[in-house]
Coordinates of C-alpha atoms in Angstrom, one line a residue:
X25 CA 96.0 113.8 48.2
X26 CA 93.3 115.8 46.1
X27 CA 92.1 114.5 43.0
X28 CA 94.0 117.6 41.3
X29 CA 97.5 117.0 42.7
X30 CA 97.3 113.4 41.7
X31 CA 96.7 114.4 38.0
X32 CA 99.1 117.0 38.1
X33 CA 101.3 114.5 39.8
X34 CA 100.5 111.9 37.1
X35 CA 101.0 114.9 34.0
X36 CA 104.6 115.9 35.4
X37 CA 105.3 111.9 35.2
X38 CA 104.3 111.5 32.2
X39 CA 106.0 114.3 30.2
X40 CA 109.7 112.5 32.2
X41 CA 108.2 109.4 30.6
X42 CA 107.8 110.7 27.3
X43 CA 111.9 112.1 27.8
X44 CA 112.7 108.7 28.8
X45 CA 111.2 106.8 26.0
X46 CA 113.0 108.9 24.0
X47 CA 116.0 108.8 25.4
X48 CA 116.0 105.1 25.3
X49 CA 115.2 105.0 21.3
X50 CA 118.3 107.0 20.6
X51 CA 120.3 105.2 22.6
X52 CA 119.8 101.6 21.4
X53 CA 119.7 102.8 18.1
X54 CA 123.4 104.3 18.8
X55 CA 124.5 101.2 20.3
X56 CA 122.7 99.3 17.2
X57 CA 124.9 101.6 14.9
X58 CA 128.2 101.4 16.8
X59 CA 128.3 97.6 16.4
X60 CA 128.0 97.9 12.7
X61 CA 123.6 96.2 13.2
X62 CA 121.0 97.5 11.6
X63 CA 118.9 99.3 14.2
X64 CA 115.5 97.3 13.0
X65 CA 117.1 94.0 13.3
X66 CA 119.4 94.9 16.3
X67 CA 117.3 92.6 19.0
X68 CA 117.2 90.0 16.2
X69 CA 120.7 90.5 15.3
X70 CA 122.2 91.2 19.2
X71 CA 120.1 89.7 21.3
X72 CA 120.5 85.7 21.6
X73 CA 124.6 86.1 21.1
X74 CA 124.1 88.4 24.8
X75 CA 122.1 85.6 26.3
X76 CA 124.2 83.0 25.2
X77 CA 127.4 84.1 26.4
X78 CA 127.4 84.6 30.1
X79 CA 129.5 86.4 32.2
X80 CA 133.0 86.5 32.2
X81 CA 133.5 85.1 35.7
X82 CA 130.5 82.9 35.8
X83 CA 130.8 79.4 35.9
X84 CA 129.2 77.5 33.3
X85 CA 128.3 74.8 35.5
X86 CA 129.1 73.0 38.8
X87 CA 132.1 71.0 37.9
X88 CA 133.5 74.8 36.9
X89 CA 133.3 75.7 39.8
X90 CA 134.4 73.2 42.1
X91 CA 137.2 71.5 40.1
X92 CA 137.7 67.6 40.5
X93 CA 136.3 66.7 44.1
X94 CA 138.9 65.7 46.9
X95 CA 141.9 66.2 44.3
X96 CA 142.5 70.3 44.3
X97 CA 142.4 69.9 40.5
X98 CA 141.4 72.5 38.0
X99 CA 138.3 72.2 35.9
X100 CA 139.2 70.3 32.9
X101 CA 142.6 68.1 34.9
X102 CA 140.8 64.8 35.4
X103 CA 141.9 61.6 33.1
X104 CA 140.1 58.9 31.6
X105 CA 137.0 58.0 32.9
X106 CA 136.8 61.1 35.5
X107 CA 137.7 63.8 32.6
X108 CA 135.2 61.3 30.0
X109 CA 131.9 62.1 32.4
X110 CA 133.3 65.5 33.3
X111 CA 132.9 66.5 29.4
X112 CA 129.8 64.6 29.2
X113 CA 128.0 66.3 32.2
X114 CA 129.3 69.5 31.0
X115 CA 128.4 69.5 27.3
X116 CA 125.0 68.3 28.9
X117 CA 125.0 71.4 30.9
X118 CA 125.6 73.5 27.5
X119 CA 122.9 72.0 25.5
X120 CA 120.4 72.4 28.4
X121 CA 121.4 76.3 28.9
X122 CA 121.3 77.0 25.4
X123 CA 118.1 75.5 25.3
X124 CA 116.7 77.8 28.3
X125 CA 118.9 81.0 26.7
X126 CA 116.8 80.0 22.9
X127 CA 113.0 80.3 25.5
X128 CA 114.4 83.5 26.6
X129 CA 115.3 84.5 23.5
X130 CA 111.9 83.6 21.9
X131 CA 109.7 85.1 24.9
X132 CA 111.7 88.3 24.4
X133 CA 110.9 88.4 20.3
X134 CA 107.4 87.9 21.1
X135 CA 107.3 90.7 22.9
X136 CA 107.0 92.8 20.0
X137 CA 103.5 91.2 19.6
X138 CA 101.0 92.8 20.8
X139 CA 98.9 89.5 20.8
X140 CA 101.7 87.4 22.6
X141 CA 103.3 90.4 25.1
X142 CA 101.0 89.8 27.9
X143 CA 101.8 86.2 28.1
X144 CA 105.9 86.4 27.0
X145 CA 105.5 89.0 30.2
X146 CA 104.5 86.6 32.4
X147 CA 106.8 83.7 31.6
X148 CA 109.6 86.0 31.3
X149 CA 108.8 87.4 34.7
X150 CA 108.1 83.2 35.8
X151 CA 111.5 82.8 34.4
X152 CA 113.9 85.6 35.5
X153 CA 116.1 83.9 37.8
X154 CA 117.1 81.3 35.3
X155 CA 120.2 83.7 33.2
X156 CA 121.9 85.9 35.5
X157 CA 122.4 88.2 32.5
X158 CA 118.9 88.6 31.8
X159 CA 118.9 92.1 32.9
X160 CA 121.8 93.2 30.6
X161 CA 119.9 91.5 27.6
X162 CA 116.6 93.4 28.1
X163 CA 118.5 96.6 28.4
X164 CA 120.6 95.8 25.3
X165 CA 118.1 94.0 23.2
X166 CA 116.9 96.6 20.8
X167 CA 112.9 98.3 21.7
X168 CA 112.5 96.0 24.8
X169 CA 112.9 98.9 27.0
X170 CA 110.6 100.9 25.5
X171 CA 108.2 98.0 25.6
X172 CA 108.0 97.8 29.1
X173 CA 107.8 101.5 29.1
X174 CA 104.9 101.5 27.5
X175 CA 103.4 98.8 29.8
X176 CA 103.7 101.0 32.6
X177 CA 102.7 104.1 31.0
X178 CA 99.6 102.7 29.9
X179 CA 97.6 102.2 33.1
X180 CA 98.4 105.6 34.6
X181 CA 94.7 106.8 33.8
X182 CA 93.6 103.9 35.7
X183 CA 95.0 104.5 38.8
X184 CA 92.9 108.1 39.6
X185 CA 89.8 107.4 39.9
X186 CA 90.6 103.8 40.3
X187 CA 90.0 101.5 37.7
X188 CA 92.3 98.8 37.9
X189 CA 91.3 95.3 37.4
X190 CA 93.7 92.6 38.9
X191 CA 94.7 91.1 35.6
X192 CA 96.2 94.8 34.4
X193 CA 97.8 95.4 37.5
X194 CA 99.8 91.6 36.9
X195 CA 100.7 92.3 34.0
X196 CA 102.1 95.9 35.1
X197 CA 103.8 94.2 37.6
X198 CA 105.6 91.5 35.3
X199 CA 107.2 94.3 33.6
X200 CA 107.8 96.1 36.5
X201 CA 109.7 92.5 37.7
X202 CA 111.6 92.5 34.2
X203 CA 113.2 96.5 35.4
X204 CA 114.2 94.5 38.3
X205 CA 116.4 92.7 36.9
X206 CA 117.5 96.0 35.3
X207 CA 118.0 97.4 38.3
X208 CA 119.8 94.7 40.1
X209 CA 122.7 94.1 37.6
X210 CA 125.8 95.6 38.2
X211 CA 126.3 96.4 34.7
X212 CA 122.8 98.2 33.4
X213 CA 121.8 100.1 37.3
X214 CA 123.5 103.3 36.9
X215 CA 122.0 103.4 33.1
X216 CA 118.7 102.8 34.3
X217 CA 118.9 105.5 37.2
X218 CA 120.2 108.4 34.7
X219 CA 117.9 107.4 32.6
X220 CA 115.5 108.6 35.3
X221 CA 113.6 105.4 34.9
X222 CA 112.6 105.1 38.4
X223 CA 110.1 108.0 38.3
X224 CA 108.1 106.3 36.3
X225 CA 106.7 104.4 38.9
X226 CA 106.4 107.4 41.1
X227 CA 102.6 107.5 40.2
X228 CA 102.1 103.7 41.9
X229 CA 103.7 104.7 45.0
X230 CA 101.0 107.6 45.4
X231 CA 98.6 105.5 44.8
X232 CA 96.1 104.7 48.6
X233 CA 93.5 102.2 47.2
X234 CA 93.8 99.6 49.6
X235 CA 92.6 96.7 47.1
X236 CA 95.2 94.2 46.5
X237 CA 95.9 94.8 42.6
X238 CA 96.8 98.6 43.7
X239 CA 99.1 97.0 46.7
X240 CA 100.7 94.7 44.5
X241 CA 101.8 97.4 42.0
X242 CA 103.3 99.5 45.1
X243 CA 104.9 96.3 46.0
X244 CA 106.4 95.6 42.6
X245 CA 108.0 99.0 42.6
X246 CA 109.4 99.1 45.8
X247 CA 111.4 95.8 45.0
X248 CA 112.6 98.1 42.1
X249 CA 113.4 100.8 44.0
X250 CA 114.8 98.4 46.8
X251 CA 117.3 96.9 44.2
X252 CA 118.8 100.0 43.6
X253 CA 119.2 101.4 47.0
X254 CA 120.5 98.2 48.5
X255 CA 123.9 98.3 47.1
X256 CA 125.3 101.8 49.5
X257 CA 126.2 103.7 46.2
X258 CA 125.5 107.7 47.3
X259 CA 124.8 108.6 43.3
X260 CA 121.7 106.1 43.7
X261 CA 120.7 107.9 47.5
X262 CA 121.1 110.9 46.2
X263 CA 118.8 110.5 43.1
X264 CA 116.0 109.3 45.7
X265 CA 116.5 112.3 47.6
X266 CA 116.3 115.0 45.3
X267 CA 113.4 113.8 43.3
X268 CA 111.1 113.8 46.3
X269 CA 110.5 110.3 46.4
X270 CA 110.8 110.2 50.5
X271 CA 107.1 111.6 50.9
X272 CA 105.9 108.7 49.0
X273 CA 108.4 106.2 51.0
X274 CA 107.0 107.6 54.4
X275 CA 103.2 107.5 53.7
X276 CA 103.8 103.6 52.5
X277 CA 105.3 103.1 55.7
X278 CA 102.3 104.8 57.5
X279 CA 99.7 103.4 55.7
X280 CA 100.7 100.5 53.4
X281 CA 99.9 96.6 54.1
X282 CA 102.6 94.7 56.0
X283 CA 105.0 93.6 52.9
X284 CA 105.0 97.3 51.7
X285 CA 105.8 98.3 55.0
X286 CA 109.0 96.1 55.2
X287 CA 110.0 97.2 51.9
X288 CA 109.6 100.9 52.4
X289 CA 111.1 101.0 55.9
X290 CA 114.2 99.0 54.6
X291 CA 114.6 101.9 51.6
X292 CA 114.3 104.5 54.1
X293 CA 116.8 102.5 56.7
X294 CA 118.9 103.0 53.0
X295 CA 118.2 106.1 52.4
X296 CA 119.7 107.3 55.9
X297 CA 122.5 105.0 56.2
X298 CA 124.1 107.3 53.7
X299 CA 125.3 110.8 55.1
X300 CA 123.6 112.9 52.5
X301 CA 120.2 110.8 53.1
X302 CA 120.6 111.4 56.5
X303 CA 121.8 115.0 56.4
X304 CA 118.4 115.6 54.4
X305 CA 116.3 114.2 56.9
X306 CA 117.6 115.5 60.1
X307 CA 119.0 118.6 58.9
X308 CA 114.8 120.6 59.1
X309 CA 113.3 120.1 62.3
X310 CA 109.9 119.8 60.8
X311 CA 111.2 116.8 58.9
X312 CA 112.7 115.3 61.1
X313 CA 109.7 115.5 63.2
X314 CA 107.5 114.1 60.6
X315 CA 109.8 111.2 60.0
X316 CA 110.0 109.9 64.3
X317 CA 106.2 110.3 64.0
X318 CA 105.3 108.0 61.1
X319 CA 107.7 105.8 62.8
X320 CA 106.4 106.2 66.2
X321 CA 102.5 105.4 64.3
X322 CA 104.5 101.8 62.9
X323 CA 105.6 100.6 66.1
X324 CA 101.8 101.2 67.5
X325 CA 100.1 99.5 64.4
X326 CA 101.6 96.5 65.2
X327 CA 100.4 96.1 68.8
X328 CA 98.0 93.8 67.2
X329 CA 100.0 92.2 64.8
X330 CA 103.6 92.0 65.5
X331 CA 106.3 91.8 62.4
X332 CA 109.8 90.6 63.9
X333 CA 111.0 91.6 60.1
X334 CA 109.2 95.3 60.3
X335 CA 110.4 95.9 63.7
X336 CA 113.7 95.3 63.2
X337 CA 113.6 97.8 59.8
X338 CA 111.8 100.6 62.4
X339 CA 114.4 100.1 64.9
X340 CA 117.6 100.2 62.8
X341 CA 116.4 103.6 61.8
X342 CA 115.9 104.7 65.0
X343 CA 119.5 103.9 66.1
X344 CA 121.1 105.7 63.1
X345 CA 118.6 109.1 63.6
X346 CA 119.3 108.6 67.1
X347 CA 123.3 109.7 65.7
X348 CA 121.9 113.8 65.4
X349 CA 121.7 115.3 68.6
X350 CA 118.4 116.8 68.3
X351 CA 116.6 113.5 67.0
X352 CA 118.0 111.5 70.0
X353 CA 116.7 114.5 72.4
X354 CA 113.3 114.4 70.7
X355 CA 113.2 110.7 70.9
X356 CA 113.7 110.5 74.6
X357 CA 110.6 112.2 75.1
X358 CA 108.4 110.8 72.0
X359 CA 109.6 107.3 71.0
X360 CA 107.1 104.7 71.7
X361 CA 106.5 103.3 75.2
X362 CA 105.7 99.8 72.7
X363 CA 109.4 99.9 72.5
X364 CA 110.3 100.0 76.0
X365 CA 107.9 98.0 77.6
X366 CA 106.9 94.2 77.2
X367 CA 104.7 95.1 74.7
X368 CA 106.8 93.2 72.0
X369 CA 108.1 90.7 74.4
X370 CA 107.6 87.3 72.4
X371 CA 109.7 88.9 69.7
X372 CA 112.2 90.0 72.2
X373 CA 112.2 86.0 73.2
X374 CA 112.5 84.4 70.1
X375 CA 114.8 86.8 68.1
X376 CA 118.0 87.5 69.5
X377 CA 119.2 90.4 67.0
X378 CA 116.2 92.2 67.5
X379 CA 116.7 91.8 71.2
X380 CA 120.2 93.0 70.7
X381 CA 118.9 96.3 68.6
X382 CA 116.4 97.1 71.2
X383 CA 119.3 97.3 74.0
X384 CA 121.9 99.7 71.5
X385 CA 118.6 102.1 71.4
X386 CA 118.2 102.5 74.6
X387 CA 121.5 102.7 75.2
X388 CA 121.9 105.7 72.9
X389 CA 118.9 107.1 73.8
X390 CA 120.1 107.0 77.9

């Protein structure tokens, strides 16, 4: 990529950025407004009630879940001594959770500090698995978005010519960690996918420094882009498809280290599960011919250094192109002799599914 398309690349990104931060002002403030808050005070106001009050269906704790032991009781059935400790260990539960929802809750407020971000982004990032409603609280908590809009925004001039230092590019990828959880919740994906979010990190995928503060940033933001994807919805393929983020997908797969390789392959394997994915790739014979050779070029980089995981990502989308006539034709001739021969036979050995994938290829492709 030349030097000018990148900027160009990096401008048109930035002036969807600019829509989306935006966007994401006049929408919290709306949501500050229609719950009677004042839009200033809303994360103040908002925020810790979210955190504290987890989901509906959630358990809050294991004797919720599982009821008395051995007696098919409810939660909450046991007498005397049994339903004594069962109150005990649960209020003991509460005070523990509330006192990991009040961190949260904390680290989020400092957030708003520019002294204190950097570090309340990496222990919110350290500490993201710990509320399953994380996600929906940064989404709803009032100027957090934009924060970590910002953080992103802000290194684009570093990536062309490359500047990037490692301790930037962590603290890019904590907030790009924190939209993870964004995009993994059932309840804030859709939001952050109309909101046109996932362009932002467009620029990161184009990135081809090979120095490991660039590679974790094209990491960081496939595991984004992976958490949307994952779920089969066609609205989320289709986004992926139309704003051209496949050319970015396929190069990482060419050219990326190992991880982004696995990551990317398993997006694409995603993007052509779905009809309309696949339509788009196999329906230009140019294409189409691109994508079997960049997938033909990962199967013979890892002569080497074999990847069971990677593998098994190239060869599932092999068997689902191999579905349109004039792939399967095409791959009879050009897929990798790697494939067929014993090139890969230790994997073949030790990993039965794989084994099993390798036989439905050829199979198809016979």
């Amino acid at each position: 990529m030349s030097q000018g398309t990148a900027a160009a690349g990096l401008l048109a990104t930035s002036g969807h950025s600019a829509q989306n931060y935006h966007y994401m002002q006049q929408q919290q403030s709306n949501m500050a407004q229609s719950k009677g808050l004042d839009a200033t005070n809303y994360q103040n106001q908002a925020l810790y009630a979210r955190l504290s009050n987890p989901q509906p269906n959630a358990p809050a704790s294991a004797a919720a879940m599982y009821g008395n032991p051995g007696s098919g009781a409810n939660p909450g059935q046991g007498t005397g001594n049994n339903a004594v400790g069962h109150t005990m260990a649960t209020s003991g539960g509460s005070v523990a959770a509330a006192g990991e929802n009040e961190t949260l809750y904390q680290l989020m407020v400092e957030l708003f500090s520019a002294t204190n971000r950097e570090q309340a982004l990496a222990e919110l990032s350290r500490r993201r698995d710990q509320n399953t409603d994380l996600g929906v609280a940064l989404w709803n908590a009032y100027g957090v978005m934009t924060i970590l809009y910002q953080e992103i925004i802000a290194i684009y001039p570093l990536l062309n010519p490359p500047a990037l230092t490692m301790p930037v590019s962590n603290r890019a990828c904590n907030s790009l960690a924190l939209l993870q959880l964004v995009a993994t919740h059932e309840q804030t994906r859709m939001q952050l996918l109309k909101a046109n979010v996932p362009q932002l990190l467009y620029p990161f995928l184009s990135t081809t420094s090979k120095a490991k503060q660039y590679d974790n940033l094209r990491l960081t933001s496939l595991g984004v882009i992976g958490a949307l994807v994952k779920y089969d919805n066609h609205e989320v393929i289709s986004f992926f498809v139309t704003t051209e983020f496949l050319p970015l997908c396929l190069k990482i797969m060419d050219i990326g280290s190992e991880l982004c390789k696995v990551v990317a392959t398993f997006i694409f394997q995603k993007i052509i599960l779905d009809d309309g994915g696949f339509n788009y790739v196999t329906s230009h014979p140019k294409r189409l011919h691109t994508v079997l050779v960049i997938l033909n070029n990962v199967i013979n980089q890892m002569v080497v250094a074999p990847s069971g995981r990677l593998l098994k990502s190239v060869t599932k989308c092999l068997i689902r192109l191999a579905d349109n006539p004039k792939a399967c034709e095409e791959m009879r001739e050009g897929v990798s002799e790697n494939l067929r021969d014993s090139t890969f036979a230790q994997v073949l050995a030790e990993d039965v599914s794989y084994r099993r994938l390798v036989y439905q290829l050829i199979i198809k492709l016979s």
